[in-house]
XYZ file of C-alpha atoms in Angstrom:
318
model
C 52.219 -33.408 117.563
C 51.387 -35.422 114.550
C 50.871 -32.277 112.660
C 54.474 -30.860 113.717
C 55.792 -34.169 112.639
C 54.267 -33.971 109.297
C 55.452 -30.761 108.692
C 59.010 -31.818 109.621
C 58.638 -34.863 107.115
C 57.681 -32.628 104.351
C 60.562 -30.234 104.954
C 63.009 -32.997 103.864
C 61.846 -33.746 100.192
C 64.099 -36.776 100.102
C 62.342 -38.331 103.027
C 58.894 -37.129 102.226
C 58.940 -38.632 98.450
C 60.874 -41.741 99.588
C 58.990 -44.984 98.586
C 55.519 -44.740 100.016
C 56.282 -41.952 102.800
C 53.958 -39.520 101.210
C 50.982 -41.847 101.167
C 51.437 -42.974 104.434
C 51.954 -39.655 106.099
C 49.045 -38.278 104.219
C 46.891 -41.120 105.496
C 48.006 -40.745 109.207
C 47.422 -37.059 109.042
C 43.966 -37.366 107.593
C 43.053 -39.936 110.278
C 44.451 -38.199 113.050
C 42.121 -35.115 112.410
C 39.248 -37.224 113.428
C 40.657 -39.539 115.988
C 42.895 -37.111 117.983
C 40.286 -37.287 120.893
C 40.576 -41.059 121.136
C 44.453 -41.131 120.801
C 44.591 -38.427 123.538
C 42.713 -40.518 125.887
C 44.864 -43.675 125.054
C 47.811 -41.581 125.708
C 46.574 -40.834 129.168
C 45.484 -44.474 129.777
C 49.047 -45.514 128.906
C 50.736 -42.799 131.330
C 48.392 -44.257 134.122
C 49.252 -47.921 133.250
C 53.032 -47.165 133.402
C 52.786 -44.862 136.594
C 50.459 -47.260 138.521
C 52.790 -49.921 137.723
C 56.070 -48.520 138.243
C 54.815 -46.759 141.431
C 53.179 -50.067 143.065
C 56.591 -51.946 142.423
C 58.506 -48.976 143.857
C 56.063 -48.560 146.904
C 56.254 -52.410 147.616
C 59.959 -52.563 147.702
C 60.177 -49.595 150.092
C 57.480 -51.246 152.435
C 59.777 -54.329 152.587
C 62.733 -52.173 153.234
C 60.913 -50.287 156.052
C 60.017 -53.903 157.420
C 63.797 -54.792 157.953
C 64.477 -51.445 159.540
C 61.740 -51.483 162.236
C 62.929 -54.920 163.020
C 66.745 -55.265 163.048
C 66.567 -58.202 165.467
C 64.532 -61.415 165.354
C 63.247 -60.943 168.842
C 62.627 -57.596 170.729
C 60.912 -58.745 174.116
C 60.187 -55.701 176.654
C 59.438 -56.984 180.268
C 58.076 -55.034 183.174
C 58.382 -57.014 186.361
C 55.938 -56.596 189.045
C 58.750 -56.583 191.508
C 61.911 -54.549 191.547
C 65.093 -56.636 191.475
C 67.191 -58.649 189.224
C 65.379 -60.876 186.549
C 66.737 -63.796 184.758
C 64.939 -63.376 181.465
C 66.756 -66.423 179.497
C 65.920 -68.570 182.596
C 62.339 -67.703 182.630
C 62.276 -68.276 178.654
C 63.948 -71.627 179.021
C 61.357 -72.672 181.548
C 58.935 -72.229 178.854
C 60.533 -74.402 176.466
C 62.813 -71.519 174.582
C 66.357 -72.136 175.528
C 68.354 -68.859 174.509
C 71.733 -70.562 174.236
C 70.386 -73.361 172.017
C 67.901 -71.281 169.975
C 69.560 -68.301 169.398
C 72.864 -67.283 167.298
C 73.245 -64.159 169.446
C 71.329 -62.840 172.343
C 71.288 -59.950 175.119
C 69.329 -59.425 178.247
C 69.439 -55.705 178.996
C 68.447 -54.082 182.164
C 67.257 -50.477 182.055
C 67.819 -48.234 185.151
C 65.877 -45.589 186.518
C 67.632 -42.362 187.495
C 64.875 -40.196 188.734
C 62.877 -39.394 185.773
C 65.779 -40.513 183.342
C 66.242 -43.966 182.282
C 69.561 -45.149 181.013
C 71.266 -48.468 180.017
C 74.869 -49.475 180.889
C 77.447 -48.290 178.082
C 78.680 -51.650 177.663
C 75.154 -52.855 176.844
C 74.928 -49.779 174.360
C 78.017 -50.786 172.639
C 76.840 -54.537 172.394
C 73.483 -53.599 170.700
C 75.067 -51.004 168.402
C 77.507 -53.579 167.315
C 75.041 -56.195 166.517
C 72.055 -54.290 165.025
C 73.365 -50.746 164.677
C 73.447 -47.165 166.494
C 69.728 -46.473 165.719
C 68.772 -49.965 167.573
C 70.724 -49.095 170.403
C 69.406 -45.605 170.781
C 65.895 -46.743 170.608
C 66.011 -48.363 174.115
C 67.086 -45.142 176.094
C 63.539 -44.103 176.557
C 62.235 -47.294 178.283
C 62.603 -48.915 181.392
C 62.237 -52.597 182.616
C 64.090 -55.276 180.973
C 64.975 -56.003 177.265
C 65.642 -59.420 175.631
C 67.148 -59.079 172.056
C 68.297 -62.011 169.869
C 68.900 -63.458 166.494
C 67.520 -67.118 166.003
C 69.821 -69.803 164.976
C 68.753 -72.598 162.330
C 64.947 -72.859 161.452
C 63.739 -69.455 162.290
C 59.897 -70.434 161.964
C 60.265 -73.123 164.604
C 62.185 -70.945 166.858
C 59.514 -68.243 166.566
C 56.872 -71.026 167.550
C 58.789 -72.110 170.679
C 59.435 -68.640 171.596
C 55.835 -67.494 171.493
C 54.729 -70.705 173.415
C 57.578 -69.550 176.360
C 55.860 -66.106 176.709
C 53.162 -67.637 178.817
C 55.545 -67.983 181.522
C 55.758 -64.226 181.819
C 52.010 -63.583 182.486
C 52.103 -64.026 186.041
C 55.407 -62.094 186.825
C 54.430 -58.791 185.148
C 53.582 -57.427 181.913
C 55.484 -57.490 178.640
C 55.609 -56.384 174.855
C 57.128 -58.414 172.159
C 58.186 -57.686 168.375
C 59.522 -60.343 166.196
C 60.819 -59.788 162.653
C 58.640 -62.817 161.456
C 55.450 -61.299 163.061
C 56.338 -57.813 161.786
C 56.926 -59.282 158.258
C 53.504 -61.124 158.458
C 51.566 -58.038 159.285
C 53.129 -55.978 156.551
C 53.012 -58.693 153.975
C 49.108 -58.233 153.510
C 49.790 -54.481 152.882
C 52.580 -55.364 150.527
C 50.568 -58.042 148.500
C 47.521 -55.866 148.197
C 49.508 -52.826 146.899
C 51.500 -55.119 144.330
C 48.149 -56.764 143.348
C 46.162 -53.424 142.783
C 49.052 -51.642 141.232
C 49.600 -54.803 138.683
C 45.886 -55.250 138.040
C 45.119 -51.371 137.252
C 48.562 -51.332 135.050
C 47.507 -54.474 133.224
C 43.828 -53.516 132.577
C 44.753 -49.842 131.407
C 47.485 -51.376 129.216
C 45.306 -53.926 127.649
C 42.476 -51.386 127.255
C 44.848 -49.129 125.222
C 46.574 -51.783 123.213
C 43.219 -53.350 122.279
C 41.452 -50.079 121.179
C 44.606 -49.271 118.939
C 44.493 -52.599 117.516
C 40.737 -52.475 116.717
C 41.258 -49.209 115.348
C 44.070 -49.972 113.090
C 42.277 -53.175 111.710
C 39.185 -51.011 110.849
C 41.215 -48.438 109.244
C 43.170 -51.204 107.206
C 39.935 -52.483 105.930
C 38.836 -49.007 104.815
C 42.362 -48.588 103.065
C 42.193 -51.890 101.307
C 41.008 -50.369 98.132
C 43.774 -47.633 98.256
C 46.437 -50.164 98.469
C 44.713 -52.230 95.630
C 45.205 -48.826 93.458
C 49.052 -48.809 94.573
C 49.365 -52.362 93.220
C 47.831 -51.516 89.993
C 50.144 -48.370 89.671
C 53.270 -50.844 90.431
C 54.064 -50.435 93.894
C 55.600 -53.828 94.918
C 54.398 -56.166 97.675
C 57.043 -55.425 100.020
C 56.781 -51.694 99.832
C 53.136 -51.735 100.523
C 53.419 -54.095 103.768
C 56.154 -51.663 104.939
C 53.839 -48.700 104.522
C 51.168 -50.828 106.643
C 53.701 -51.288 109.314
C 54.825 -47.892 109.505
C 51.267 -46.470 109.901
C 50.586 -49.043 112.627
C 53.991 -48.075 114.219
C 52.907 -44.362 114.182
C 49.543 -44.990 115.745
C 50.973 -47.150 118.315
C 54.165 -45.537 119.060
C 53.347 -41.854 119.163
C 50.989 -41.969 122.079
C 53.443 -44.313 123.944
C 56.489 -41.876 123.345
C 54.164 -38.910 124.851
C 52.919 -40.970 127.548
C 56.566 -41.825 128.441
C 57.538 -38.423 128.666
C 54.663 -37.785 130.971
C 55.391 -40.665 132.928
C 59.149 -39.730 133.579
C 58.102 -36.352 135.044
C 55.204 -38.055 137.175
C 57.595 -40.973 138.357
C 60.022 -38.326 139.541
C 57.336 -36.540 141.838
C 56.041 -40.037 143.087
C 59.465 -41.462 143.793
C 60.145 -37.989 145.837
C 57.137 -38.850 147.844
C 58.160 -42.197 148.388
C 61.555 -41.805 149.123
C 60.481 -39.600 152.317
C 59.602 -42.985 153.998
C 62.169 -45.396 152.508
C 64.673 -46.066 149.860
C 63.182 -46.193 146.239
C 64.402 -48.915 143.774
C 63.788 -46.983 140.680
C 65.584 -49.679 138.510
C 63.168 -52.489 139.521
C 60.092 -50.375 139.193
C 61.113 -49.479 135.732
C 62.193 -52.901 134.738
C 58.757 -54.210 135.678
C 56.853 -51.498 133.585
C 59.074 -52.204 130.738
C 58.417 -55.837 130.859
C 54.861 -55.325 130.704
C 54.923 -52.893 127.818
C 57.209 -55.353 125.722
C 54.811 -58.110 126.297
C 51.374 -56.662 126.243
C 51.899 -53.745 124.212
C 54.433 -55.332 121.867
C 52.419 -58.346 121.371
C 49.157 -56.273 120.290
C 51.487 -54.196 117.897
C 52.989 -57.200 116.127
C 49.434 -59.136 115.976
C 47.881 -55.677 114.540
C 50.875 -55.591 112.009
C 49.999 -58.974 110.885
C 46.366 -58.697 110.721
C 46.617 -55.286 108.778
C 48.874 -56.641 106.283
C 46.340 -59.598 105.409
C 43.649 -57.156 105.298
C 45.243 -54.900 102.537
C 46.253 -58.079 100.736
C 42.678 -59.402 100.622
C 43.783 -62.558 102.344
């Protein structure tokens, strides 16, 4: 790639012989012949940094969306009474210290009836569930039997959750039950959510720091080697501003050519990764790209500016 760019610049004599462009391009081409292996590794590390960071943020957002879809209501209680007959679930919960009328903004106690091997709920109950939490939520209850209590908390949800969990003890002697709450589901997923985000950001930052640090050390070392050449340019009459600009161009090429190639690879890789993530949930590509861009701007851009400043001082002999 660098050889191709050199040929392109040489084909334009107006660009090639302008200022110190010929010197800069010759210097860069001479170095790339000996450092292309390390530059290739740096390009791959940048690809991993961008890809891992963006994928972890995208997967993290997808897990959060999946949690909201899995628990559309604050409470889902499934109760299987030992004896057949009518069961007043709200009254049983009220005895345990959780009054649905006071604690809930909306609640339903839904009986599910057996018709031979099939089980069904009434149309009115189906419509009530679908109207509150969606058609998918209503459809999920057609394959069970027993009694269901569905509710959304009012007021302090965490305090209501604690009282609801205490009230469940009153159901132990009357049958068996299963309970899912939005807060409980959220807490279970939170560990995975935090772990995915931590590992992704940690690996992304490590690869990005390693790439930027290696490039910075490489450029500072080369600036020290090139100091006599810049002193010769000064004796030949090249002004300070032109020499400083040539240093910046060399550092820019060394930093941003590998980054540009890594971004091309990352665009292809992230397309494939997002397609996999989209199979389990909605992908927020904008958020994941924004986080990766901020890391690049802060870490990679910071190293680039520091390297430009250090290289200028070295070639000036300051």
